[in-house]
mmCIF file of C-alpha atoms and ligand atoms in Angstrom:
data_model
loop_
_atom_site.group_PDB
_atom_site.id
_atom_site.type_symbol
_atom_site.label_atom_id
_atom_site.label_comp_id
_atom_site.label_asym_id
_atom_site.label_seq_id
_atom_site.Cartn_x
_atom_site.Cartn_y
_atom_site.Cartn_z
ATOM 1 C CA MET A 1 16.098 -1.678 -25.493
ATOM 2 C CA ILE A 2 14.826 -3.452 -22.384
ATOM 3 C CA ASN A 3 11.369 -1.806 -22.488
ATOM 4 C CA ASP A 4 10.816 -3.188 -26.014
ATOM 5 C CA GLN A 5 11.810 -6.673 -24.833
ATOM 6 C CA ILE A 6 9.338 -6.395 -21.935
ATOM 7 C CA ASN A 7 6.616 -5.242 -24.340
ATOM 8 C CA GLN A 8 7.291 -8.189 -26.624
ATOM 9 C CA LEU A 9 7.246 -10.700 -23.752
ATOM 10 C CA ARG A 10 4.090 -9.385 -22.139
ATOM 11 C CA LYS A 11 2.303 -9.522 -25.481
ATOM 12 C CA THR A 12 3.314 -13.086 -26.376
ATOM 13 C CA LYS A 13 2.728 -14.368 -22.834
ATOM 14 C CA ASN A 14 -0.502 -12.411 -22.203
ATOM 15 C CA ALA A 15 1.044 -10.885 -19.085
ATOM 16 C CA VAL A 16 0.123 -7.763 -17.169
ATOM 17 C CA ILE A 17 2.430 -5.643 -15.004
ATOM 18 C CA LEU A 18 0.772 -4.129 -11.926
ATOM 19 C CA ALA A 19 2.738 -1.505 -9.981
ATOM 20 C CA HIS A 20 2.190 0.282 -6.669
ATOM 21 C CA PHE A 21 2.595 4.077 -6.460
ATOM 22 C CA TYR A 22 5.707 3.548 -4.307
ATOM 23 C CA GLN A 23 7.617 1.879 -7.135
ATOM 24 C CA ARG A 24 10.532 3.533 -8.937
ATOM 25 C CA PRO A 25 9.383 6.025 -11.627
ATOM 26 C CA GLU A 26 10.711 3.891 -14.497
ATOM 27 C CA VAL A 27 8.834 0.863 -13.120
ATOM 28 C CA GLN A 28 5.616 2.902 -12.873
ATOM 29 C CA GLU A 29 6.185 3.971 -16.477
ATOM 30 C CA ILE A 30 6.462 0.411 -17.831
ATOM 31 C CA ALA A 31 3.456 -0.895 -15.843
ATOM 32 C CA ASP A 32 0.066 -1.605 -17.420
ATOM 33 C CA PHE A 33 -1.601 -0.281 -14.300
ATOM 34 C CA VAL A 34 -0.360 1.813 -11.358
ATOM 35 C CA GLY A 35 -2.435 2.098 -8.207
ATOM 36 C CA ASP A 36 -2.727 1.914 -4.445
ATOM 37 C CA SER A 37 -3.335 -1.322 -2.540
ATOM 38 C CA LEU A 38 -7.099 -1.324 -3.127
ATOM 39 C CA GLN A 39 -6.910 -0.475 -6.830
ATOM 40 C CA LEU A 40 -4.251 -3.154 -7.340
ATOM 41 C CA SER A 41 -6.323 -5.864 -5.662
ATOM 42 C CA GLU A 42 -9.318 -4.845 -7.801
ATOM 43 C CA GLN A 43 -7.152 -5.077 -10.923
ATOM 44 C CA ALA A 44 -5.753 -8.454 -9.857
ATOM 45 C CA ALA A 45 -9.299 -9.781 -9.421
ATOM 46 C CA ALA A 46 -10.470 -8.445 -12.789
ATOM 47 C CA THR A 47 -7.559 -9.001 -15.179
ATOM 48 C CA GLY A 48 -7.908 -11.373 -18.113
ATOM 49 C CA ALA A 49 -4.134 -11.912 -18.300
ATOM 50 C CA ASP A 50 -2.542 -15.353 -17.801
ATOM 51 C CA ILE A 51 0.441 -13.925 -15.925
ATOM 52 C CA ILE A 52 0.526 -11.115 -13.356
ATOM 53 C CA VAL A 53 3.912 -9.539 -12.666
ATOM 54 C CA PHE A 54 3.597 -7.677 -9.384
ATOM 55 C CA ALA A 55 5.808 -4.635 -9.082
ATOM 56 C CA GLY A 56 5.099 -4.241 -5.407
ATOM 57 C CA VAL A 57 5.724 -6.257 -2.261
ATOM 58 C CA HIS A 58 5.079 -9.859 -1.248
ATOM 59 C CA PHE A 59 1.667 -9.409 0.416
ATOM 60 C CA MET A 60 0.359 -7.676 -2.725
ATOM 61 C CA ALA A 61 1.452 -10.514 -5.006
ATOM 62 C CA GLU A 62 -0.010 -12.984 -2.515
ATOM 63 C CA THR A 63 -3.329 -11.101 -2.568
ATOM 64 C CA ALA A 64 -3.324 -11.359 -6.374
ATOM 65 C CA LYS A 65 -2.691 -15.121 -6.167
ATOM 66 C CA ILE A 66 -5.459 -15.558 -3.574
ATOM 67 C CA LEU A 67 -7.915 -13.789 -5.888
ATOM 68 C CA SER A 68 -6.701 -15.403 -9.106
ATOM 69 C CA PRO A 69 -5.353 -18.882 -8.211
ATOM 70 C CA GLN A 70 -5.485 -20.082 -11.830
ATOM 71 C CA LYS A 71 -3.091 -17.316 -12.889
ATOM 72 C CA LYS A 72 0.670 -17.304 -12.612
ATOM 73 C CA VAL A 73 1.661 -14.539 -10.191
ATOM 74 C CA LEU A 74 5.283 -13.419 -10.284
ATOM 75 C CA LEU A 75 7.197 -11.174 -7.877
ATOM 76 C CA PRO A 76 10.459 -9.846 -9.378
ATOM 77 C CA ASP A 77 12.312 -9.934 -6.037
ATOM 78 C CA LEU A 78 11.240 -12.297 -3.258
ATOM 79 C CA ASN A 79 13.009 -10.082 -0.716
ATOM 80 C CA ALA A 80 10.357 -7.415 -1.268
ATOM 81 C CA GLY A 81 8.676 -7.874 2.104
ATOM 82 C CA CYS A 82 6.903 -5.394 4.354
ATOM 83 C CA SER A 83 7.775 -4.361 7.921
ATOM 84 C CA LEU A 84 4.095 -3.824 8.705
ATOM 85 C CA ALA A 85 3.092 -7.318 7.539
ATOM 86 C CA GLU A 86 6.064 -8.678 9.526
ATOM 87 C CA SER A 87 4.788 -6.991 12.689
ATOM 88 C CA CYS A 88 1.854 -9.426 12.870
ATOM 89 C CA HIS A 89 2.752 -13.120 13.158
ATOM 90 C CA PRO A 90 -0.014 -15.713 12.660
ATOM 91 C CA ALA A 91 0.555 -17.657 15.916
ATOM 92 C CA ASP A 92 0.530 -14.470 18.047
ATOM 93 C CA PHE A 93 -2.464 -13.093 16.177
ATOM 94 C CA LYS A 94 -4.427 -16.334 16.553
ATOM 95 C CA ALA A 95 -3.766 -16.290 20.313
ATOM 96 C CA PHE A 96 -4.866 -12.628 20.488
ATOM 97 C CA ILE A 97 -8.145 -13.423 18.698
ATOM 98 C CA GLU A 98 -8.749 -16.363 21.047
ATOM 99 C CA GLN A 99 -8.164 -14.094 24.052
ATOM 100 C CA HIS A 100 -10.863 -11.728 22.757
ATOM 101 C CA PRO A 101 -13.809 -13.814 21.568
ATOM 102 C CA GLY A 102 -16.841 -12.130 20.002
ATOM 103 C CA HIS A 103 -14.798 -9.572 18.042
ATOM 104 C CA THR A 104 -15.014 -8.987 14.289
ATOM 105 C CA VAL A 105 -11.492 -9.155 12.907
ATOM 106 C CA ILE A 106 -10.566 -6.430 10.423
ATOM 107 C CA SER A 107 -7.089 -6.556 8.901
ATOM 108 C CA TYR A 108 -5.283 -4.226 6.616
ATOM 109 C CA VAL A 109 -4.221 -5.972 3.370
ATOM 110 C CA ASN A 110 -0.615 -5.377 4.470
ATOM 111 C CA THR A 111 -0.598 -8.845 6.050
ATOM 112 C CA SER A 112 0.378 -12.391 5.130
ATOM 113 C CA ALA A 113 -2.127 -14.871 3.665
ATOM 114 C CA GLU A 114 -2.196 -16.633 7.079
ATOM 115 C CA ILE A 115 -3.355 -13.433 8.799
ATOM 116 C CA LYS A 116 -5.976 -12.852 6.100
ATOM 117 C CA ALA A 117 -7.213 -16.401 6.730
ATOM 118 C CA LEU A 118 -7.810 -15.419 10.385
ATOM 119 C CA THR A 119 -9.628 -12.237 9.314
ATOM 120 C CA ASP A 120 -13.324 -11.527 8.765
ATOM 121 C CA ILE A 121 -12.906 -8.477 6.513
ATOM 122 C CA CYS A 122 -9.770 -7.047 4.942
ATOM 123 C CA CYS A 123 -9.366 -3.338 4.309
ATOM 124 C CA THR A 124 -6.921 -0.844 2.866
ATOM 125 C CA SER A 125 -6.360 2.772 3.829
ATOM 126 C CA SER A 126 -8.740 3.711 0.968
ATOM 127 C CA ASN A 127 -11.764 1.825 2.239
ATOM 128 C CA VAL A 128 -11.146 1.340 5.977
ATOM 129 C CA LEU A 129 -13.646 3.997 7.025
ATOM 130 C CA LYS A 130 -16.379 2.601 4.763
ATOM 131 C CA ILE A 131 -15.788 -0.897 6.102
ATOM 132 C CA ILE A 132 -15.734 0.101 9.768
ATOM 133 C CA ASN A 133 -18.845 2.264 9.271
ATOM 134 C CA SER A 134 -20.673 -0.683 7.667
ATOM 135 C CA LEU A 135 -20.621 -2.422 11.051
ATOM 136 C CA PRO A 136 -23.025 -1.584 13.907
ATOM 137 C CA LYS A 137 -21.592 1.092 16.224
ATOM 138 C CA ASP A 138 -21.456 -1.286 19.202
ATOM 139 C CA GLU A 139 -19.753 -4.142 17.309
ATOM 140 C CA LYS A 140 -16.561 -5.314 18.982
ATOM 141 C CA ILE A 141 -13.656 -5.013 16.569
ATOM 142 C CA ILE A 142 -10.079 -6.240 16.446
ATOM 143 C CA PHE A 143 -8.084 -4.085 14.036
ATOM 144 C CA ALA A 144 -4.681 -5.222 12.742
ATOM 145 C CA PRO A 145 -1.851 -4.681 12.167
ATOM 146 C CA ASP A 146 -1.206 -0.906 11.930
ATOM 147 C CA ARG A 147 -1.525 0.899 15.274
ATOM 148 C CA ASN A 148 -1.389 4.377 13.709
ATOM 149 C CA LEU A 149 -4.130 3.732 11.167
ATOM 150 C CA GLY A 150 -6.152 1.813 13.788
ATOM 151 C CA ASN A 151 -5.926 4.567 16.402
ATOM 152 C CA TYR A 152 -6.652 7.241 13.810
ATOM 153 C CA ILE A 153 -9.818 5.408 12.671
ATOM 154 C CA LYS A 154 -10.800 4.774 16.290
ATOM 155 C CA SER A 155 -10.496 8.499 17.052
ATOM 156 C CA ILE A 156 -12.509 9.704 14.036
ATOM 157 C CA THR A 157 -15.267 7.095 14.368
ATOM 158 C CA GLY A 158 -15.459 7.237 18.174
ATOM 159 C CA ARG A 159 -15.759 3.436 18.299
ATOM 160 C CA PRO A 160 -15.804 2.330 21.949
ATOM 161 C CA ASP A 161 -14.847 -1.302 21.349
ATOM 162 C CA MET A 162 -11.910 -1.410 18.972
ATOM 163 C CA LEU A 163 -8.781 -3.321 19.949
ATOM 164 C CA VAL A 164 -5.781 -2.255 17.894
ATOM 165 C CA TRP A 165 -2.819 -4.554 17.171
ATOM 166 C CA ASP A 166 0.556 -2.978 17.969
ATOM 167 C CA GLY A 167 2.192 -3.078 14.528
ATOM 168 C CA ALA A 168 3.669 -0.334 12.351
ATOM 169 C CA CYS A 169 5.335 0.465 9.037
ATOM 170 C CA HIS A 170 8.954 1.545 9.504
ATOM 171 C CA VAL A 171 8.698 4.032 6.612
ATOM 172 C CA HIS A 172 5.706 5.969 7.897
ATOM 173 C CA GLU A 173 6.850 5.810 11.530
ATOM 174 C CA ALA A 174 10.191 7.348 10.583
ATOM 175 C CA PHE A 175 8.869 10.789 9.654
ATOM 176 C CA SER A 176 10.190 13.366 12.079
ATOM 177 C CA VAL A 177 7.774 15.853 13.647
ATOM 178 C CA GLU A 178 10.646 18.323 14.145
ATOM 179 C CA LYS A 179 11.616 18.163 10.459
ATOM 180 C CA LEU A 180 8.013 18.575 9.432
ATOM 181 C CA VAL A 181 7.594 21.650 11.651
ATOM 182 C CA GLU A 182 10.807 23.074 10.178
ATOM 183 C CA LEU A 183 9.644 22.448 6.596
ATOM 184 C CA LYS A 184 6.233 23.962 7.299
ATOM 185 C CA LYS A 185 7.973 27.090 8.616
ATOM 186 C CA GLN A 186 10.148 27.314 5.493
ATOM 187 C CA HIS A 187 7.120 26.834 3.207
ATOM 188 C CA PRO A 188 4.113 28.389 4.969
ATOM 189 C CA GLU A 189 2.116 28.366 1.721
ATOM 190 C CA ALA A 190 2.449 24.569 1.348
ATOM 191 C CA LYS A 191 -0.314 22.188 2.425
ATOM 192 C CA THR A 192 0.750 19.108 4.386
ATOM 193 C CA LEU A 193 -0.567 15.742 3.198
ATOM 194 C CA ALA A 194 -0.092 12.626 5.319
ATOM 195 C CA HIS A 195 -0.805 8.912 5.050
ATOM 196 C CA PRO A 196 -2.698 7.534 8.077
ATOM 197 C CA GLU A 197 0.133 5.055 8.758
ATOM 198 C CA CYS A 198 2.066 8.064 10.153
ATOM 199 C CA LYS A 199 2.295 8.713 13.897
ATOM 200 C CA LYS A 200 -0.382 10.837 15.596
ATOM 201 C CA PRO A 201 1.810 13.960 16.139
ATOM 202 C CA VAL A 202 2.498 14.001 12.370
ATOM 203 C CA LEU A 203 -1.187 13.485 11.530
ATOM 204 C CA LEU A 204 -2.105 16.396 13.816
ATOM 205 C CA LEU A 205 0.043 18.668 11.628
ATOM 206 C CA ALA A 206 -1.572 17.541 8.361
ATOM 207 C CA ASP A 207 -4.075 19.545 6.290
ATOM 208 C CA PHE A 208 -5.286 16.361 4.614
ATOM 209 C CA ILE A 209 -4.971 12.696 5.647
ATOM 210 C CA GLY A 210 -5.632 9.901 3.178
ATOM 211 C CA SER A 211 -4.582 6.753 1.378
ATOM 212 C CA THR A 212 -2.035 6.985 -1.421
ATOM 213 C CA ALA A 213 -4.784 7.302 -4.062
ATOM 214 C CA ALA A 214 -6.676 9.867 -1.952
ATOM 215 C CA LEU A 215 -3.539 12.014 -1.543
ATOM 216 C CA LEU A 216 -2.952 11.885 -5.293
ATOM 217 C CA ARG A 217 -6.549 12.829 -6.007
ATOM 218 C CA PHE A 218 -6.335 15.710 -3.514
ATOM 219 C CA THR A 219 -3.290 17.235 -5.233
ATOM 220 C CA LYS A 220 -5.112 17.118 -8.569
ATOM 221 C CA GLU A 221 -8.314 18.734 -7.311
ATOM 222 C CA ASP A 222 -6.989 21.193 -4.724
ATOM 223 C CA THR A 223 -5.981 24.766 -5.593
ATOM 224 C CA ALA A 224 -2.714 25.020 -3.590
ATOM 225 C CA GLN A 225 0.539 25.173 -5.573
ATOM 226 C CA LYS A 226 2.857 23.492 -3.072
ATOM 227 C CA TYR A 227 2.566 20.396 -0.892
ATOM 228 C CA ILE A 228 4.608 18.674 1.787
ATOM 229 C CA VAL A 229 4.031 14.982 1.140
ATOM 230 C CA VAL A 230 4.374 12.861 4.259
ATOM 231 C CA THR A 231 4.313 9.357 2.825
ATOM 232 C CA GLU A 232 6.606 7.190 0.747
ATOM 233 C CA PRO A 233 8.028 9.583 -1.876
ATOM 234 C CA GLY A 234 7.379 7.282 -4.867
ATOM 235 C CA VAL A 235 3.877 8.759 -5.127
ATOM 236 C CA ILE A 236 5.375 12.168 -5.922
ATOM 237 C CA PHE A 237 6.210 10.856 -9.391
ATOM 238 C CA GLN A 238 2.472 10.537 -10.196
ATOM 239 C CA MET A 239 1.596 13.764 -8.365
ATOM 240 C CA GLN A 240 4.137 15.673 -10.426
ATOM 241 C CA LYS A 241 2.952 13.980 -13.619
ATOM 242 C CA GLU A 242 -0.694 14.870 -12.932
ATOM 243 C CA SER A 243 0.103 18.440 -11.765
ATOM 244 C CA PRO A 244 3.334 19.490 -13.512
ATOM 245 C CA HIS A 245 3.031 23.127 -12.469
ATOM 246 C CA LYS A 246 2.836 22.324 -8.722
ATOM 247 C CA ALA A 247 5.728 21.731 -6.306
ATOM 248 C CA PHE A 248 6.005 18.707 -4.017
ATOM 249 C CA LEU A 249 8.310 18.465 -1.030
ATOM 250 C CA SER A 250 9.170 15.208 0.679
ATOM 251 C CA LEU A 251 10.625 14.933 4.173
ATOM 252 C CA PRO A 252 13.436 15.526 4.982
ATOM 253 C CA GLY A 253 13.301 18.105 2.257
ATOM 254 C CA ILE A 254 13.914 16.308 -1.012
ATOM 255 C CA THR A 255 12.050 18.046 -3.813
ATOM 256 C CA ALA A 256 10.378 16.557 -6.880
ATOM 257 C CA PRO A 257 10.846 15.529 -9.678
ATOM 258 C CA ALA A 258 10.733 12.046 -8.231
ATOM 259 C CA SER A 259 13.255 10.673 -10.724
ATOM 260 C CA ALA A 260 15.856 12.129 -8.398
ATOM 261 C CA LEU A 261 14.430 10.139 -5.490
ATOM 262 C CA ALA A 262 14.738 6.615 -6.757
ATOM 263 C CA ASP A 263 18.428 5.944 -6.338
ATOM 264 C CA ASP A 264 20.766 6.670 -3.511
ATOM 265 C CA CYS A 265 18.380 8.907 -1.633
ATOM 266 C CA GLY A 266 20.281 8.587 1.646
ATOM 267 C CA ALA A 267 18.161 9.891 4.504
ATOM 268 C CA CYS A 268 14.875 10.045 2.566
ATOM 269 C CA ASN A 269 11.905 7.895 3.427
ATOM 270 C CA ASP A 270 11.948 5.379 0.594
ATOM 271 C CA CYS A 271 10.468 1.957 1.306
ATOM 272 C CA HIS A 272 13.515 -0.124 0.429
ATOM 273 C CA PHE A 273 11.253 -3.158 -0.095
ATOM 274 C CA MET A 274 9.277 -1.318 -2.759
ATOM 275 C CA LYS A 275 12.439 -0.038 -4.408
ATOM 276 C CA LEU A 276 13.876 -3.558 -4.833
ATOM 277 C CA THR A 277 11.921 -3.926 -8.081
ATOM 278 C CA THR A 278 13.769 -2.682 -11.144
ATOM 279 C CA VAL A 279 12.956 -2.745 -14.852
ATOM 280 C CA GLU A 280 15.778 -5.282 -15.346
ATOM 281 C CA LYS A 281 14.252 -7.607 -12.728
ATOM 282 C CA ILE A 282 10.825 -7.284 -14.368
ATOM 283 C CA TYR A 283 12.333 -8.329 -17.692
ATOM 284 C CA GLN A 284 14.128 -11.325 -16.140
ATOM 285 C CA THR A 285 10.977 -12.366 -14.252
ATOM 286 C CA LEU A 286 8.825 -12.220 -17.376
ATOM 287 C CA LYS A 287 11.420 -14.182 -19.330
ATOM 288 C CA ASP A 288 11.974 -16.936 -16.711
ATOM 289 C CA GLU A 289 8.419 -16.879 -15.284
ATOM 290 C CA GLN A 290 9.806 -16.879 -11.783
ATOM 291 C CA PRO A 291 9.963 -16.199 -8.839
ATOM 292 C CA GLU A 292 6.393 -17.448 -8.633
ATOM 293 C CA ILE A 293 4.045 -16.919 -5.671
ATOM 294 C CA PHE A 294 2.135 -19.901 -4.216
ATOM 295 C CA VAL A 295 -0.464 -20.011 -1.447
ATOM 296 C CA ALA A 296 -1.607 -23.292 0.145
ATOM 297 C CA GLU A 297 -5.206 -23.973 -0.924
ATOM 298 C CA ALA A 298 -6.661 -24.280 2.607
ATOM 299 C CA ILE A 299 -5.220 -20.884 3.570
ATOM 300 C CA ARG A 300 -6.110 -19.354 0.209
ATOM 301 C CA LYS A 301 -9.794 -20.257 0.478
ATOM 302 C CA LYS A 302 -10.141 -18.662 3.937
ATOM 303 C CA ALA A 303 -8.074 -15.608 2.971
ATOM 304 C CA GLU A 304 -10.130 -15.147 -0.192
ATOM 305 C CA LYS A 305 -13.333 -14.762 1.842
ATOM 306 C CA SER A 306 -11.962 -11.791 3.795
ATOM 307 C CA ILE A 307 -10.648 -10.086 0.640
ATOM 308 C CA LEU A 308 -13.901 -10.657 -1.284
ATOM 309 C CA ARG A 309 -15.881 -9.197 1.617
ATOM 310 C CA MET A 310 -13.656 -6.132 1.409
ATOM 311 C CA LEU A 311 -14.146 -5.794 -2.357
ATOM 312 C CA GLU A 312 -17.903 -6.212 -1.946
ATOM 313 C CA LEU A 313 -18.125 -3.604 0.816
ATOM 314 C CA SER A 314 -15.972 -1.053 -1.000
ATOM 315 C CA LYS A 315 -18.191 -0.966 -4.128
HETATM 316 P P1 13P B 1 -2.109 2.236 0.319
HETATM 317 O O1 13P B 1 -1.635 1.790 -1.010
HETATM 318 O O2 13P B 1 -3.378 1.568 0.722
HETATM 319 O O3 13P B 1 -2.176 3.705 0.469
HETATM 320 O O4 13P B 1 -1.046 1.710 1.400
HETATM 321 C C1 13P B 1 0.200 2.253 1.506
HETATM 322 C C2 13P B 1 1.225 1.239 1.774
HETATM 323 O O5 13P B 1 1.935 1.310 2.717
HETATM 324 C C3 13P B 1 1.353 0.170 0.830
HETATM 325 O O6 13P B 1 2.323 -0.653 1.237
HETATM 326 FE FE1 SF4 B 2 5.158 -2.159 4.025
HETATM 327 FE FE2 SF4 B 2 5.540 0.329 4.820
HETATM 328 FE FE3 SF4 B 2 6.809 -0.538 2.653
HETATM 329 FE FE4 SF4 B 2 4.152 -0.154 2.595
HETATM 330 S S1 SF4 B 2 5.720 1.402 2.862
HETATM 331 S S2 SF4 B 2 5.272 -1.928 1.814
HETATM 332 S S3 SF4 B 2 3.585 -0.717 4.674
HETATM 333 S S4 SF4 B 2 7.091 -1.301 4.758
#
């Protein structure tokens, strides 16, 4: 059984498997820790393991390597990229910063190590508000790369001087307002939960907006029995696990349990980068100790500063 082989390997090699909430259910099940971007970076910084297998995407594994350079960080499929990270190229971003001197640069962790090296403070959707609010109200800010999250934060904080980079995540941008309105009509008793990477018209229809971990927490603590979940549907696996008696609907209308969502979900909103990781690939990666993630030391040192500032400020 492949899970037993993975268990054996991770024990003998002192390895840990970290998985994002958007991973396939069976990958979440085999992981030592499942979390959102912030929780995963905290785990990567704190783990005593010699090897970290990242069941997530490239920027997450890179963040782990930046924080733990002495550890071997493995990514089961090097094609697991991120459209949001891709929407911010270092040369363009450097030029943008130079065009706007005197700004504090805040970047979402969904960026390459090069972008983090150009950043003053990193953030995730879990701590962005705390980090922005830690700065004086009149501080000039450059926020990158997600325009939806940036504009949402700008609108709720009323910051006058916040320049927002024009990047986006193809998964969260793809949610259709029309389909959401239709689903809300069909299920008037359901509460709508949305990730702030979604477009403004979608966010305006939401009862609660939050990071992946915040959405999960909300479904555990709230009294409603049905939710429309407007984010990557992988998180429904944990929502259903934590609240088995509740119902979760994912646009365009696929219902939990999430095990049905992992494969061949056609028009659903899976992040195909996240779904590249399989249990078989995790086994192979642990066995071969590759593909390994490397970050050039000069970049790593600069990038580390912006991530450590984030971790410090989100305590
Ligand atoms: P969080 O894990 O911060 O909610 O971000 C969602 C995401 O898009 C991760 O790639
Ligand atoms: Fe990137 Fe979007 Fe996939 Fe998250 S869901 S990894 S932001 S493409």
